[in-house]
Coordinates of C-alpha atoms and ligand atoms in Angstrom, one line a residue:
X814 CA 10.4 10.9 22.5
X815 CA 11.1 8.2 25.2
X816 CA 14.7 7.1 25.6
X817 CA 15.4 3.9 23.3
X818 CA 18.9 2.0 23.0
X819 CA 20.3 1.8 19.1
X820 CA 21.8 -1.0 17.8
X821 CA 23.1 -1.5 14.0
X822 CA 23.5 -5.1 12.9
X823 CA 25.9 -5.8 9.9
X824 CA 24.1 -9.3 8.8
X825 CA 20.3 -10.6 8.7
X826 CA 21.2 -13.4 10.9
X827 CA 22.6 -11.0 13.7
X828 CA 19.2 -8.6 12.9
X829 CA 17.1 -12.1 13.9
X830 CA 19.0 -12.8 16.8
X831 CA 18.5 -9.3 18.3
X832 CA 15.1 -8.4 20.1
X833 CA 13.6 -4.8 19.1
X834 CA 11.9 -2.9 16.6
X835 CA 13.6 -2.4 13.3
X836 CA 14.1 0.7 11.7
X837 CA 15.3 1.4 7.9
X838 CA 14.4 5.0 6.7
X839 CA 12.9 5.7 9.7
X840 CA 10.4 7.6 8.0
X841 CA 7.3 6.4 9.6
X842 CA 8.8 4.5 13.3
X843 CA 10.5 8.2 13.9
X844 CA 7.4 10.0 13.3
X845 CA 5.4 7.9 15.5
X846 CA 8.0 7.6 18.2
X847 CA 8.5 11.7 18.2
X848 CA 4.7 11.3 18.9
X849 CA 5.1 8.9 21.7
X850 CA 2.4 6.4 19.6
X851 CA 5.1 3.7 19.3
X852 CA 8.1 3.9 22.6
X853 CA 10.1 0.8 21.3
X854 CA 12.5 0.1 24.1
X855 CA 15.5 -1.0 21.9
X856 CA 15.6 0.0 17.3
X857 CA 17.4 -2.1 15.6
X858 CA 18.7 -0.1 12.5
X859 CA 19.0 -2.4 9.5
X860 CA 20.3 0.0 6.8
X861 CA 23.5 -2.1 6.9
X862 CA 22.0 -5.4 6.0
X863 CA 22.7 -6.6 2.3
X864 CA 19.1 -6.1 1.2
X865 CA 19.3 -4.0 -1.2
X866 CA 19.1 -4.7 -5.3
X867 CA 16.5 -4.2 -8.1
X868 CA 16.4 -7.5 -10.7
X869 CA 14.1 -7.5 -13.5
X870 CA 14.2 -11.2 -15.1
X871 CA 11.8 -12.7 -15.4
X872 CA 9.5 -10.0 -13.3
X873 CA 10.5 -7.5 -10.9
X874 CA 12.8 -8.3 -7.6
X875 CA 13.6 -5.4 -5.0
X876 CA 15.6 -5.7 -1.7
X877 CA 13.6 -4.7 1.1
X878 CA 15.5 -1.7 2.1
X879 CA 15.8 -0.5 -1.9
X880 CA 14.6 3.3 -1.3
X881 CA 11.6 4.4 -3.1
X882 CA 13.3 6.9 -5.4
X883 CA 15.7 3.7 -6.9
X884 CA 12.6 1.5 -7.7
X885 CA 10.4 4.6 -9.2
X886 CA 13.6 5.3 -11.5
X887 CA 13.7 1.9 -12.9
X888 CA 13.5 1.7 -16.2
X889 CA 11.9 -2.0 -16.2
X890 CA 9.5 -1.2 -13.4
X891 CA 5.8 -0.8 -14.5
X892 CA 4.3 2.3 -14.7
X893 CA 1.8 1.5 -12.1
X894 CA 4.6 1.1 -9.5
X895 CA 7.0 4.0 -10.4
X896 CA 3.8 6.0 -10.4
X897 CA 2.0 5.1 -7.1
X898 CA 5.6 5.7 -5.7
X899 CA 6.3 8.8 -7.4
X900 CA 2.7 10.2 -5.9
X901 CA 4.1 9.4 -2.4
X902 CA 5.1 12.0 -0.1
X903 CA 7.8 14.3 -0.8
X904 CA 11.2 13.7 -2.8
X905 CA 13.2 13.7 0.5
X906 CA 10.7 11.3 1.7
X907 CA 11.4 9.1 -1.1
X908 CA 14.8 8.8 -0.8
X909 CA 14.7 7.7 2.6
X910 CA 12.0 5.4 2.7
X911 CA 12.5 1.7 2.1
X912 CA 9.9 -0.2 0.4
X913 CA 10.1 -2.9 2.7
X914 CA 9.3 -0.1 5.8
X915 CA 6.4 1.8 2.9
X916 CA 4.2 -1.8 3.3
X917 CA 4.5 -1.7 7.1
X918 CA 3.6 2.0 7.5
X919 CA 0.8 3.0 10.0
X920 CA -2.3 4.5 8.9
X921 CA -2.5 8.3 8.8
X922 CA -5.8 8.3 11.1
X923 CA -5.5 11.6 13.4
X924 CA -7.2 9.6 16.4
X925 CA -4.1 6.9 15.7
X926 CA -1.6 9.8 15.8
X927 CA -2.8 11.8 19.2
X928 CA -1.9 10.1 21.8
X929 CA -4.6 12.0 24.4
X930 CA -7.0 10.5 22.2
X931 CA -8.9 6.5 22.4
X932 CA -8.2 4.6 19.6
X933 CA -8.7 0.7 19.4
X934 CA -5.9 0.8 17.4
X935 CA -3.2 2.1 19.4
X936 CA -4.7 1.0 23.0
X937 CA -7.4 -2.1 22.3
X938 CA -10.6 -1.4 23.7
X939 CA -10.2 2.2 24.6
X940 CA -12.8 2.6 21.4
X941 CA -13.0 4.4 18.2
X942 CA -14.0 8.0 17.7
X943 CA -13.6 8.3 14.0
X944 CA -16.8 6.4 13.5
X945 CA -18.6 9.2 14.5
X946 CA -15.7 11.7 14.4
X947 CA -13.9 13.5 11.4
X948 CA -14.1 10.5 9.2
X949 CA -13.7 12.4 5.9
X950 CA -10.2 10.3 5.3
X951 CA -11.6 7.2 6.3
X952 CA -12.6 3.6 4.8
X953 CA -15.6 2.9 3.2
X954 CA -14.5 -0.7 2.6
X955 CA -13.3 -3.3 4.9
X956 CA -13.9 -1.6 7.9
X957 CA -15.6 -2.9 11.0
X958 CA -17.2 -1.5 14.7
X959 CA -14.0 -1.5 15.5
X960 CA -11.6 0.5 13.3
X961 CA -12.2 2.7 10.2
X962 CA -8.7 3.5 9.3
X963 CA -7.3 3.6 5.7
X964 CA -4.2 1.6 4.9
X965 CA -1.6 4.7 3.9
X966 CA 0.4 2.8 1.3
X967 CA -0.1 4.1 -2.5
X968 CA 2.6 1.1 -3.8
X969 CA 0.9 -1.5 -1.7
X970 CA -2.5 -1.0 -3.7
X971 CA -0.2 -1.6 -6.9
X972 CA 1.5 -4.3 -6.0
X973 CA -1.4 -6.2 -4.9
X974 CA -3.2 -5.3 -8.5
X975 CA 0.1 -7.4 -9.6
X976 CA -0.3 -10.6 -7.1
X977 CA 2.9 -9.3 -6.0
X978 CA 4.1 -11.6 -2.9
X979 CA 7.1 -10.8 -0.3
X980 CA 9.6 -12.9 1.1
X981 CA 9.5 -12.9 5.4
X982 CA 12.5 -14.4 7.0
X983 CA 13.1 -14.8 10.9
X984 CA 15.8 -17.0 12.5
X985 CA 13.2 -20.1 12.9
X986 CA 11.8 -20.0 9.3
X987 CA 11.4 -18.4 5.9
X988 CA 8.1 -17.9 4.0
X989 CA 7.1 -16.3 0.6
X990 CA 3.4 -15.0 1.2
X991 CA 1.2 -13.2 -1.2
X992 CA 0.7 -9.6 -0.2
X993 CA -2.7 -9.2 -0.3
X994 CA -3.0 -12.1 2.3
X995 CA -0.5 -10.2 4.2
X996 CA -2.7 -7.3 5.2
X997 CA -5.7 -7.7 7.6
X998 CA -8.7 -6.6 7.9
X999 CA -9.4 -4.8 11.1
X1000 CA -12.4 -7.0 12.5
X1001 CA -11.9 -7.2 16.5
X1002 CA -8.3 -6.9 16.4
X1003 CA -7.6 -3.4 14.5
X1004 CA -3.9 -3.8 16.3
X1005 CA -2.5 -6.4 14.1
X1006 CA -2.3 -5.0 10.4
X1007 CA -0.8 -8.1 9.2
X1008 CA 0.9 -11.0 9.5
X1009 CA 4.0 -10.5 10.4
X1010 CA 5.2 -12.7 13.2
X1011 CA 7.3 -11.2 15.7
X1012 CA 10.8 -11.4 14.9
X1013 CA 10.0 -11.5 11.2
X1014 CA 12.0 -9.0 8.3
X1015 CA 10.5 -8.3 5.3
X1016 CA 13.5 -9.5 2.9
X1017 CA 12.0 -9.2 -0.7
X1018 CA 9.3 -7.8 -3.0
X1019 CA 8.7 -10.0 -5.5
X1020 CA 6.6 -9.0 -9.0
X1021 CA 5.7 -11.8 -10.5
X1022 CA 6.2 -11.4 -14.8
X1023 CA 3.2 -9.5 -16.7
X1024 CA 4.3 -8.2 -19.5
X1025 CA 1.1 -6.8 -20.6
X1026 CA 1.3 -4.2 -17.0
X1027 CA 3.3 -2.0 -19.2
X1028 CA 0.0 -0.6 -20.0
X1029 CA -0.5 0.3 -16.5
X1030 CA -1.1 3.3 -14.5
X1031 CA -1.6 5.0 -11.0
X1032 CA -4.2 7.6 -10.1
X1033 CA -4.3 9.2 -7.0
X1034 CA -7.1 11.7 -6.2
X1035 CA -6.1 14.0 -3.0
X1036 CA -6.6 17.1 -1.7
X1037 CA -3.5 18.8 -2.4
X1038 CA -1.0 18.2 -5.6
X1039 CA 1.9 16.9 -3.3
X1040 CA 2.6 15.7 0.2
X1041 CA -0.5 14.2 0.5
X1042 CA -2.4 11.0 1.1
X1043 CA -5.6 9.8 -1.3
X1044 CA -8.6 10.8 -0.7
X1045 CA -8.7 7.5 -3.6
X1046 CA -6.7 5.9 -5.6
X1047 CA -6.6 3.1 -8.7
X1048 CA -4.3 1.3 -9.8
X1049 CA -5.0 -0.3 -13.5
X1050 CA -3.5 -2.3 -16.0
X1051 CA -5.3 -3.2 -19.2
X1052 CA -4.5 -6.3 -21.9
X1053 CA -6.2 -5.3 -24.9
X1054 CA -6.1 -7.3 -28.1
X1055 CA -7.9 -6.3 -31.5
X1056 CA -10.4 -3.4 -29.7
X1057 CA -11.3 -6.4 -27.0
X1058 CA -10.0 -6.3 -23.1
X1059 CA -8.5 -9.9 -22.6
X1060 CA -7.2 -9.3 -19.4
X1061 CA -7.5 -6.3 -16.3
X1062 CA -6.0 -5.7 -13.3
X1063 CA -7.8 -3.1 -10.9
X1064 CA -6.9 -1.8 -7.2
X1065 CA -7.8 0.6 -4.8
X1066 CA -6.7 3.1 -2.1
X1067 CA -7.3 5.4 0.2
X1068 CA -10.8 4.4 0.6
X1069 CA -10.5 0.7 2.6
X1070 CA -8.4 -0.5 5.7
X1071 CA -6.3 -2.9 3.4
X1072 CA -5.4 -1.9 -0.3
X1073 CA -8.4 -3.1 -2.1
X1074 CA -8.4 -5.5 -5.1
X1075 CA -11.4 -5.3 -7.2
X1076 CA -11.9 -8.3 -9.1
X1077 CA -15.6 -8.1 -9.6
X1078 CA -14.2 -4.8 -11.9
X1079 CA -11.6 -6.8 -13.4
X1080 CA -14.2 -9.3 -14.6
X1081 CA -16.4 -6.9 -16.0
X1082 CA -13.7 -5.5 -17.5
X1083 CA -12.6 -9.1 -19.4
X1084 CA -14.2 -9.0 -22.8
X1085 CA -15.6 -5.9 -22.9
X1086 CA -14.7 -2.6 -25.6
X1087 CA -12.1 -0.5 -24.2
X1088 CA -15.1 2.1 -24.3
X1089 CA -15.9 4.4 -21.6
X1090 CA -19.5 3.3 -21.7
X1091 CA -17.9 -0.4 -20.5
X1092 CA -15.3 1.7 -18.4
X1093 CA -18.5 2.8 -16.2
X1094 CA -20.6 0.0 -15.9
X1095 CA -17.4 -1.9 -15.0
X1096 CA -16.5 0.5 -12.3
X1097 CA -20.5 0.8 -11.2
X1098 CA -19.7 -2.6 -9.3
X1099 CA -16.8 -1.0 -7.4
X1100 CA -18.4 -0.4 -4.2
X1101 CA -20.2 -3.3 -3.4
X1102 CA -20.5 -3.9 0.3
X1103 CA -19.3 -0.5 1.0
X1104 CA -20.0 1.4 3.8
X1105 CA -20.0 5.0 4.1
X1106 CA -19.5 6.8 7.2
X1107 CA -21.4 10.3 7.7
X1108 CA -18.0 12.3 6.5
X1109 CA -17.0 10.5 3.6
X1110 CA -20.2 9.3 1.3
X1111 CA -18.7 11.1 -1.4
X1112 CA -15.6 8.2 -1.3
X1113 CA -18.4 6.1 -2.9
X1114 CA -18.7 8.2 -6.0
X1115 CA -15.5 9.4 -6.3
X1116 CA -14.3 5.7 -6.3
X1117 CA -15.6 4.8 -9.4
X1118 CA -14.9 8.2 -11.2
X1119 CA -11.2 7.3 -10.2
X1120 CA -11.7 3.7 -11.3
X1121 CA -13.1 5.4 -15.0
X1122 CA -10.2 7.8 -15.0
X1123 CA -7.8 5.5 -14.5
X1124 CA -8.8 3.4 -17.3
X1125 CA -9.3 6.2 -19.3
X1126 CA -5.6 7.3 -18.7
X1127 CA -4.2 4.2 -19.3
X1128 CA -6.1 4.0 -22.8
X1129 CA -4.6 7.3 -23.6
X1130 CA -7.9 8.8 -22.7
X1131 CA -9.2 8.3 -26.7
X1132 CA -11.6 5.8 -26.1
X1133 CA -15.5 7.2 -27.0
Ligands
LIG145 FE1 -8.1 4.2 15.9 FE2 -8.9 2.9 13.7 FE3 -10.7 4.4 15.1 FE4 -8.7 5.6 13.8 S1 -10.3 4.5 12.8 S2 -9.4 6.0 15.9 S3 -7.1 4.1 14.0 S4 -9.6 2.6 15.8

């Protein structure tokens, strides 16, 4: 780790003023910076800033530096939330991590993580050996020549399934911006994961109401029960009325650089039995466009058996 100077502003405006990198749980800057893939010159550690606090009227609220643990234990959360974050890393992990820093974290590409190695990502224009590499982990949707990294987030792919939006403050302005507009693709610019402007905070998380996402889950297929990124994962919530689905949400991770919302699913889904007959032709859309790289074809598969699963879970799995 290169040598870094530590400063801990008490109030956001003071955290504005400052010029540096902000750290909250540290759990992803500290891991890259141990690795030498991020040398931030001077951290800025925000744990002291008042943004902390979990409302639930009318939808959800959570500071940016509520831990993971705190929102998964809500009681008013939706199950899809406390259950993408409960899948997330270890326990320890949880408590630490912010859910502000969990939307910001890197991807868990190995090229990204090995400094000896190129990686558009890391150095632009040095090039991209995952694409014919060890891809097994890597994105089947979204991706471009460029870059083929996963996003790592299992609560981002959630919260985008609920049009969740965050609040980004800096000392010139502040903006509310929809989360899935937040993230970006990688196209010819794999370095800039999203829009946040330099000297911008994350402040909020903010759920808009759906009352219906009590019927909501996370599944998260991996290659190990804990400690362990998706190989996939769906997010699904389900309105159902008199054997009918009015209204779906449907997201997906672990198998494109941004998490994924599927609204060509979600349509299928609208008006349809809650069967699993209409669970698979609905999911049999899911990987339009996709592109599978020669170590992970089975992502395009497995996608919609997680998609079907999901739906099946969330349905109690009775539905014939
Ligand atoms: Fe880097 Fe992206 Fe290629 Fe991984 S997939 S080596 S992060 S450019």
């Amino acid at each position: 780790m290169r040598p870094f100077e530590l400063t801990a502003p008490s109030t956001v405006e003071a955290a504005l003023a400052g010029t540096g990198t902000y750290v909250a749980g540290g759990t992803t800057l500290v891991d890259l910076m141990k690795l030498n893939v991020l040398t931030p010159l001077h951290v800025l550690d925000i744990n002291a800033l008042p943004l902390r606090g979990i409302h639930s009227v009318d939808g959800l609220r959570f500071g940016a530096l509520e831990r993971m643990s705190d929102i998964a234990a809500h009681p008013r959360v939706y199950p899809m939330i406390s259950r993408a974050l409960l899948l997330s890393a270890s326990q320890q992990l949880r408590n630490m991590a912010s859910i502000g820093g969990n939307l910001l974290q890197r991807t868990r590409c190995g090229y990204f993580r090995d400094v000896a190695m190129p990686c558009n990502k890391r150095e632009p224009g040095s090039g991209c050996p995952a694409a014919t590499g060890a891809n097994r982990m890597h994105a089947i949707l979204g991706t471009s020549d460029s870059c083929v990294a996963t996003h790592a987030s299992d609560v981002a792919v959630a919260l985008v399934a609920l049009d969740t939006e965050v609040r980004l403050v800096s000392a010139q302005e502040a903006r509310t911006v929809k989360l899935a507009d937040f993230y970006r693709m990688p196209g010819d610019t794999p370095g800039l994961e999203n829009d946040l402007r330099p000297g911008e905070l994350i402040t909020e998380v903010i759920v808009p109401r759906l009352d219906w996402a009590q019927q909501s889950t996370y599944v998260k297929v991996r290659d190990r029960r804990s400690y362990e990124f998706a190989l996939c994962s769906a997010a699904v919530a389900l309105h159902i009325q008199d054997s009918r689905i009015v209204d779906a949400r449907v997201a997906v991770g672990g198998v494109a650089t941004v998490p994924w919302r599927l609204r060509q699913v979600e349509a299928a889904l609208r008006g349809a039995p809650p069967t699993v007959t209409a669970f698979e032709q609905a999911a049999g859309v899911a990987a339009e466009g996709a592109k599978p790289l020669p170590g992970n074809g089975f992502k395009v598969s497995l996608l919609k058996r997680t998609i079907v699963r999901a739906l099946l879970e969330v349905t109690d799995g009775s539905r014939t």
